[in-house]
Coordinates of C-alpha atoms in Angstrom, one line a residue:
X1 CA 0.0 0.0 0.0
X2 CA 1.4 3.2 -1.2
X3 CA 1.6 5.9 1.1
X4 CA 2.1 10.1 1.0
X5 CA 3.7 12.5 3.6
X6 CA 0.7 14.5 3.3
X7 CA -2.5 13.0 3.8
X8 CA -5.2 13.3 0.4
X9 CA -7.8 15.9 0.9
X10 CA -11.7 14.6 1.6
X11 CA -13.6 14.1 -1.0
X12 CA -15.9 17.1 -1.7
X13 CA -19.6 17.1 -0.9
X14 CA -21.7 16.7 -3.9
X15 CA -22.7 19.7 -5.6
X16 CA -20.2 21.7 -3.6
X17 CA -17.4 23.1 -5.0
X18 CA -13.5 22.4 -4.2
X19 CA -11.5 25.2 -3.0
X20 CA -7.9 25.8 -2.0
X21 CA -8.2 25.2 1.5
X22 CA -9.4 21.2 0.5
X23 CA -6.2 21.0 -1.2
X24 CA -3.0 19.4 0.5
X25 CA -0.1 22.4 2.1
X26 CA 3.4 21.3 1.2
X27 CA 6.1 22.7 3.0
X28 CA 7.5 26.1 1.1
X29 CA 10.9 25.1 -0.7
X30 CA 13.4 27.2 1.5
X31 CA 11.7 25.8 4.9
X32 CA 13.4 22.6 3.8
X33 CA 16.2 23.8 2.8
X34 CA 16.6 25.2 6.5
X35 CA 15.4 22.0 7.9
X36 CA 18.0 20.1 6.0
X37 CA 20.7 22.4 6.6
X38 CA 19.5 22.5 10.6
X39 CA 19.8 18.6 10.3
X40 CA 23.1 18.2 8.8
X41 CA 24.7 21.0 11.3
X42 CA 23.5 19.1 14.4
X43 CA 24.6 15.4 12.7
X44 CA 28.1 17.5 12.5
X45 CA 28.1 18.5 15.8
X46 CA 27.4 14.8 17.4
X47 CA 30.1 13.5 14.9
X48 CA 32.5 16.0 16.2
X49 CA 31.6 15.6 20.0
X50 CA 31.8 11.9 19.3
X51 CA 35.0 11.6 17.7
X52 CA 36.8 13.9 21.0
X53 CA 34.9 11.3 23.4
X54 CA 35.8 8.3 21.7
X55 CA 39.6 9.0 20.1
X56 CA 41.3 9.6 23.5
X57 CA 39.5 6.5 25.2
X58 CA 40.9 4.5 22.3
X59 CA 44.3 5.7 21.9
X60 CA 44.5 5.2 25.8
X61 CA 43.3 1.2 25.4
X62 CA 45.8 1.0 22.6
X63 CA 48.2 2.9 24.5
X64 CA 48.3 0.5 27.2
X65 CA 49.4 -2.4 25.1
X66 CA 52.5 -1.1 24.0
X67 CA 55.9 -0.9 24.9
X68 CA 57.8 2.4 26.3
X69 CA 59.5 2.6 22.9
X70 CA 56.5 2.3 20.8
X71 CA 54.3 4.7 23.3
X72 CA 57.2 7.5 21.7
X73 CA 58.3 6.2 18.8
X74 CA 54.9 5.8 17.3
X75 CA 52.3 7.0 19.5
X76 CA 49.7 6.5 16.7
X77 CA 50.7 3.4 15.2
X78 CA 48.9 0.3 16.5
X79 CA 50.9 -2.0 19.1
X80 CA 53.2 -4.4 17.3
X81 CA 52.1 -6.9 19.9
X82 CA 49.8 -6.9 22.6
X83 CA 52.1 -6.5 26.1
X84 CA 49.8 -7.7 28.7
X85 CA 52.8 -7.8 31.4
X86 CA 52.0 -4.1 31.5
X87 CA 48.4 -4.6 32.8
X88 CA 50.3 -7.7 35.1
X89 CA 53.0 -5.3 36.1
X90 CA 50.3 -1.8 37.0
X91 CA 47.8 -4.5 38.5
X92 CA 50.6 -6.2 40.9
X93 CA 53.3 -4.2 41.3
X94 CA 52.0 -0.7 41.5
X95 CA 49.7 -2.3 43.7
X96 CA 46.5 -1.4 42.0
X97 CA 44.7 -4.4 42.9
X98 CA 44.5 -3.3 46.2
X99 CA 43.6 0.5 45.6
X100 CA 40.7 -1.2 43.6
X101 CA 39.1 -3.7 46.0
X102 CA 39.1 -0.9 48.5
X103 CA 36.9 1.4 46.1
X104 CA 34.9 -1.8 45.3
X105 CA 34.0 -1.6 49.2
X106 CA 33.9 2.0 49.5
X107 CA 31.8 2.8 46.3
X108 CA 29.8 -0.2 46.4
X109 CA 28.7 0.4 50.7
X110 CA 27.8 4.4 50.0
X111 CA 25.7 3.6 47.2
X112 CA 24.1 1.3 48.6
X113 CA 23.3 3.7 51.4
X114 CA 22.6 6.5 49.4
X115 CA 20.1 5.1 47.4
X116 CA 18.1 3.3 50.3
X117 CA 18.2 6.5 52.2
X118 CA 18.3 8.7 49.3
X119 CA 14.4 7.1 48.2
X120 CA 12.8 6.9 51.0
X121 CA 13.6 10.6 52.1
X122 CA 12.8 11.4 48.3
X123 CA 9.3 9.5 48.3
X124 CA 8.0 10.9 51.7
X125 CA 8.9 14.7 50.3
X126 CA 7.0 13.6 46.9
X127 CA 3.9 12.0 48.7
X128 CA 3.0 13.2 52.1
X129 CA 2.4 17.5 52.8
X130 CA 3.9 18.4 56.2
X131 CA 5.0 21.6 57.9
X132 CA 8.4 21.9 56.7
X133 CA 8.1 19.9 53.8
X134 CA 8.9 22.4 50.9
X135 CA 12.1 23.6 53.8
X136 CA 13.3 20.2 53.8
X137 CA 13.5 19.6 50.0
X138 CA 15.2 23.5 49.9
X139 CA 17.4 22.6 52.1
X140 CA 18.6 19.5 50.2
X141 CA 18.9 21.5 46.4
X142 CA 20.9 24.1 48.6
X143 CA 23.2 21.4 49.6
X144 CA 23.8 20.8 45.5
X145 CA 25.2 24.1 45.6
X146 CA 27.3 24.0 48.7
X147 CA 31.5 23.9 47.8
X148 CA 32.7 20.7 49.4
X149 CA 36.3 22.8 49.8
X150 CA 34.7 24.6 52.1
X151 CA 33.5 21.8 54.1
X152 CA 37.1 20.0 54.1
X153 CA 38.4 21.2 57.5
X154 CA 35.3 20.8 59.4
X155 CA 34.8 17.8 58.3
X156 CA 38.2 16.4 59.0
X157 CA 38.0 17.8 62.6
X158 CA 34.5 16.1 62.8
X159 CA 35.3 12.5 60.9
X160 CA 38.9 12.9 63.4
X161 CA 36.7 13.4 66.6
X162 CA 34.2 10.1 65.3
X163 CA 37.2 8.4 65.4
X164 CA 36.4 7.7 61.7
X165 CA 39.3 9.2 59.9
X166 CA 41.8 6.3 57.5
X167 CA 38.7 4.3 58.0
X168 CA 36.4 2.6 54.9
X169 CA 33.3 3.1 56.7
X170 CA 33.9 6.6 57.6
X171 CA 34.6 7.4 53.8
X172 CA 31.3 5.4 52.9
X173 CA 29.1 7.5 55.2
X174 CA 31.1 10.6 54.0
X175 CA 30.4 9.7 50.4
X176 CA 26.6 9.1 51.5
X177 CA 26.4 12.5 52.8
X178 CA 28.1 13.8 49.6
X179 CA 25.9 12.3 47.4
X180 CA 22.2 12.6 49.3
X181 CA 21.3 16.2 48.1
X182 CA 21.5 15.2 44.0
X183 CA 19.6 12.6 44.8
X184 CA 16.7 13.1 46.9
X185 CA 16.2 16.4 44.9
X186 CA 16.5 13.9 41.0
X187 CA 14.2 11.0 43.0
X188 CA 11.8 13.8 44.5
X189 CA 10.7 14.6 40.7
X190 CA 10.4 11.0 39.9
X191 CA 8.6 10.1 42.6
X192 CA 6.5 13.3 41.5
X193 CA 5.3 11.7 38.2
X194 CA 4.3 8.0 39.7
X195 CA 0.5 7.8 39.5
X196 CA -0.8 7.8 42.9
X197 CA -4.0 5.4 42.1
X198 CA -1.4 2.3 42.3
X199 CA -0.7 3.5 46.1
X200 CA -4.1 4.2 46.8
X201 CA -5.1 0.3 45.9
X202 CA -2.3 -1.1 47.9
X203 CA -3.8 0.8 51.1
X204 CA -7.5 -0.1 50.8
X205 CA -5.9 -4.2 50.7
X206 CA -4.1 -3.3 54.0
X207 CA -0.7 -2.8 53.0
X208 CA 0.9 -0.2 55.0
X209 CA 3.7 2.9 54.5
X210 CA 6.4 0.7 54.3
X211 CA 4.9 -2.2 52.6
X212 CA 3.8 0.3 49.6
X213 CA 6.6 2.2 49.7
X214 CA 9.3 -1.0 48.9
X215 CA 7.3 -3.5 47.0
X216 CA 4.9 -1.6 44.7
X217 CA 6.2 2.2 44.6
X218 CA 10.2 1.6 44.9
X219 CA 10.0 -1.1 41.8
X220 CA 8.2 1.4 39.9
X221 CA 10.9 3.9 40.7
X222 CA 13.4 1.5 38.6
X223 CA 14.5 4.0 35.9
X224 CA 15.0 6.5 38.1
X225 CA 16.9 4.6 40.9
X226 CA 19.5 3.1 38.2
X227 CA 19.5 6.9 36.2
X228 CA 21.1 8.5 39.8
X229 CA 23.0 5.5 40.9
X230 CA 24.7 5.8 37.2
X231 CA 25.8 9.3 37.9
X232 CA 25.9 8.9 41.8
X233 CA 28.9 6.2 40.7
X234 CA 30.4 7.9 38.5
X235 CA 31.1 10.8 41.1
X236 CA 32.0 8.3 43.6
X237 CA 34.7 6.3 41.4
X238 CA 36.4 9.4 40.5
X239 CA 35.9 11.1 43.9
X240 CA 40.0 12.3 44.3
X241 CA 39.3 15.3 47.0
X242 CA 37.4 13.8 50.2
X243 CA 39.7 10.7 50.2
X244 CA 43.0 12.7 50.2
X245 CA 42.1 14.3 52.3
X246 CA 40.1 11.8 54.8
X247 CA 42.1 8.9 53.6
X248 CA 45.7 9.1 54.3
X249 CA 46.3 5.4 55.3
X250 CA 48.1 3.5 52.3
X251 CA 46.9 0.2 52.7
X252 CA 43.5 1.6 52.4
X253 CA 43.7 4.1 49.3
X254 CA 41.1 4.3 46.6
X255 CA 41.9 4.3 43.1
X256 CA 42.3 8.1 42.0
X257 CA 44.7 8.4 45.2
X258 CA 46.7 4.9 43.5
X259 CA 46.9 6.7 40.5
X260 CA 48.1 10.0 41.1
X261 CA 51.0 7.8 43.0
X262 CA 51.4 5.3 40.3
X263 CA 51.5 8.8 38.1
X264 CA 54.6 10.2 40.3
X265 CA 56.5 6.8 40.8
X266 CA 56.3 5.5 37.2
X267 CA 56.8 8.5 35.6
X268 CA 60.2 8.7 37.6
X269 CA 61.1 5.2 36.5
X270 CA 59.9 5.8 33.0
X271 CA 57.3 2.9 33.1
X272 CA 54.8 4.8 30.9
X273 CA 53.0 1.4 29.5
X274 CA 52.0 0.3 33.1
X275 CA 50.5 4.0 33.8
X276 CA 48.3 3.8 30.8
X277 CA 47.3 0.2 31.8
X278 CA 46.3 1.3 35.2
X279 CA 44.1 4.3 33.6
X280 CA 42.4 2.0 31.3
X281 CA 42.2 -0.3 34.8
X282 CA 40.2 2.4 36.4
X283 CA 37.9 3.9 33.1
X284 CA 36.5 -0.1 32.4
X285 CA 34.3 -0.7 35.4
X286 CA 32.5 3.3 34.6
X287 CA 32.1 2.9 30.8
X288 CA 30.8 -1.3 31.5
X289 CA 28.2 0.2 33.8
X290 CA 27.0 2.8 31.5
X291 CA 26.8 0.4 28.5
X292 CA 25.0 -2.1 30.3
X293 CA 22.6 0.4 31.7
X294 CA 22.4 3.2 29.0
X295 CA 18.7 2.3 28.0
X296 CA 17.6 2.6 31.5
X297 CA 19.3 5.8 31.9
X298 CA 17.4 7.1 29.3
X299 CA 14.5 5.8 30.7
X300 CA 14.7 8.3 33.7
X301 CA 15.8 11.1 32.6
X302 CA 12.9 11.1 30.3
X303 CA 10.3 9.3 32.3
X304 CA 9.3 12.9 33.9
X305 CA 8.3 14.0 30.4
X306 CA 5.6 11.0 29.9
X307 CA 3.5 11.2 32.7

């Protein structure tokens, strides 16, 4: 079946006649020459902005398979070989192993803890009015806008006095605090757009607060929940600030703080191929978490739109 862009005109009554406004409107020649020219401009644009995301994650991967020779040599060229003893060699001897089961732990327990805490605080602003419920939310978006540098010295003194400090829990609640304000105030809005007639059910069976809130609402929360935990991990993994300066024990550094140092000590002893394999060490686990959950991602940040 053959079809048109523009849809054919109703047929005219009998005896009446057919006038312009029955006719179909195409769209005047030079508004699709500005559409077209509109559309290749912004295809440019993502080509460009793709090409500077994608060329330095690849010529760091490559990077890391070569030799120190090759790395100056020919920093383009591709590896004549693929040197895994430098991924053995950053992974063992620069002692990133342990730098990374220590962020497992530390990123893993604060968003946990921020999520769990981060819904619940989100849902009762969303669903219930109470005095001080609109000062509560304001007081989380203003904590979005707080500098953390200007929190670093009270917060040492305070972590110090909790007897907290060179400890992985205390970074882990640190992190949770870091972290709450984004996402209460992104989970607030979500929470916003859930219809309200799937609660309302769940009380007239008998289900109470909590029952509704973590088997019916928090499921349907699902895009949302894995849209800020994406970006609530990717601050966390990269986090470089709170742990240097909460976090001066070496056997329990995270992994920015075991790469600055692997930065310092190989580039003294020239071991450029096991730096690169030790960035590419610390960029896999954030881009295999995006990739795996880019359509949900997606899902939330649009899911406010569709109500």
């Amino acid at each position: 079946m053959k079809t048109t862009e523009s849809p054919a005109p109703l047929p005219a009554r009998s005896g009446a006649p057919v006038t312009k406004a029955d006719a179909p409107v195409d769209r005047p020649p030079r508004a699709r020459r500005e559409g077209r020219a509109l559309n290749v401009f912004s295809h440019g644009v993502l080509v460009l902005w793709a090409v500077m995301v994608v060329l330095p994650l690849v010529w760091a991967v490559m990077t890391s398979f070569k030799d120190d020779a090759s790395i100056f040599g020919s920093p383009w060229a591709l590896p004549d070989r693929l040197h895994f003893d430098n991924w053995a060699r950053a992974w063992t001897d620069a002692n990133m192993s342990d730098y990374f089961v220590n962020t497992v732990l530390v990123v893993g327990g604060s968003l946990i803890g921020t999520l769990v805490l981060g819904s619940m605080a989100a849902y009762v602003l969303a669903r219930f009015d109470f005095p001080g419920n609109r000062f509560i939310y304001y007081l989380f978006v203003g904590g979005m806008s707080f500098p953390i540098m200007l929190a670093l010295v009270p917060l040492f003194y305070v972590v110090n006095n909790m007897g907290l400090l060179n400890t992985i829990h205390g970074l882990i609640l640190v992190y949770i605090a870091y972290s709450l304000p984004f996402t209460v105030f992104f989970l607030t809005a979500f929470f916003r757009t859930l219809p309200t007639s799937v609660a309302e059910a769940a009380f007239v069976d008998g289900a109470s607060h909590t029952r509704t809130f973590f088997q019916i609402m928090l499921p349907m929360a699902k895009p949302g929940l894995i849209s800020v935990g994406i970006f609530n991990f990717l601050g966390q993994w990269n986090q470089y600030m709170l742990p240097t300066v909460l976090n001066t024990d070496p056997d329990k550094k995270v992994l920015t703080q075991g790469l600055v140092q692997l930065a310092v000590s190989q580039g003294y002893k020239g071991d450029w191929s096991g730096l690169f394999a030790g960035l590419v060490m610390a960029m896999l686990p954030v881009l295999g978490a995006y990739i795996v959950f880019q359509r949900q991602v997606v899902q939330g940040l649009t899911a406010g739109a569709l109500k």
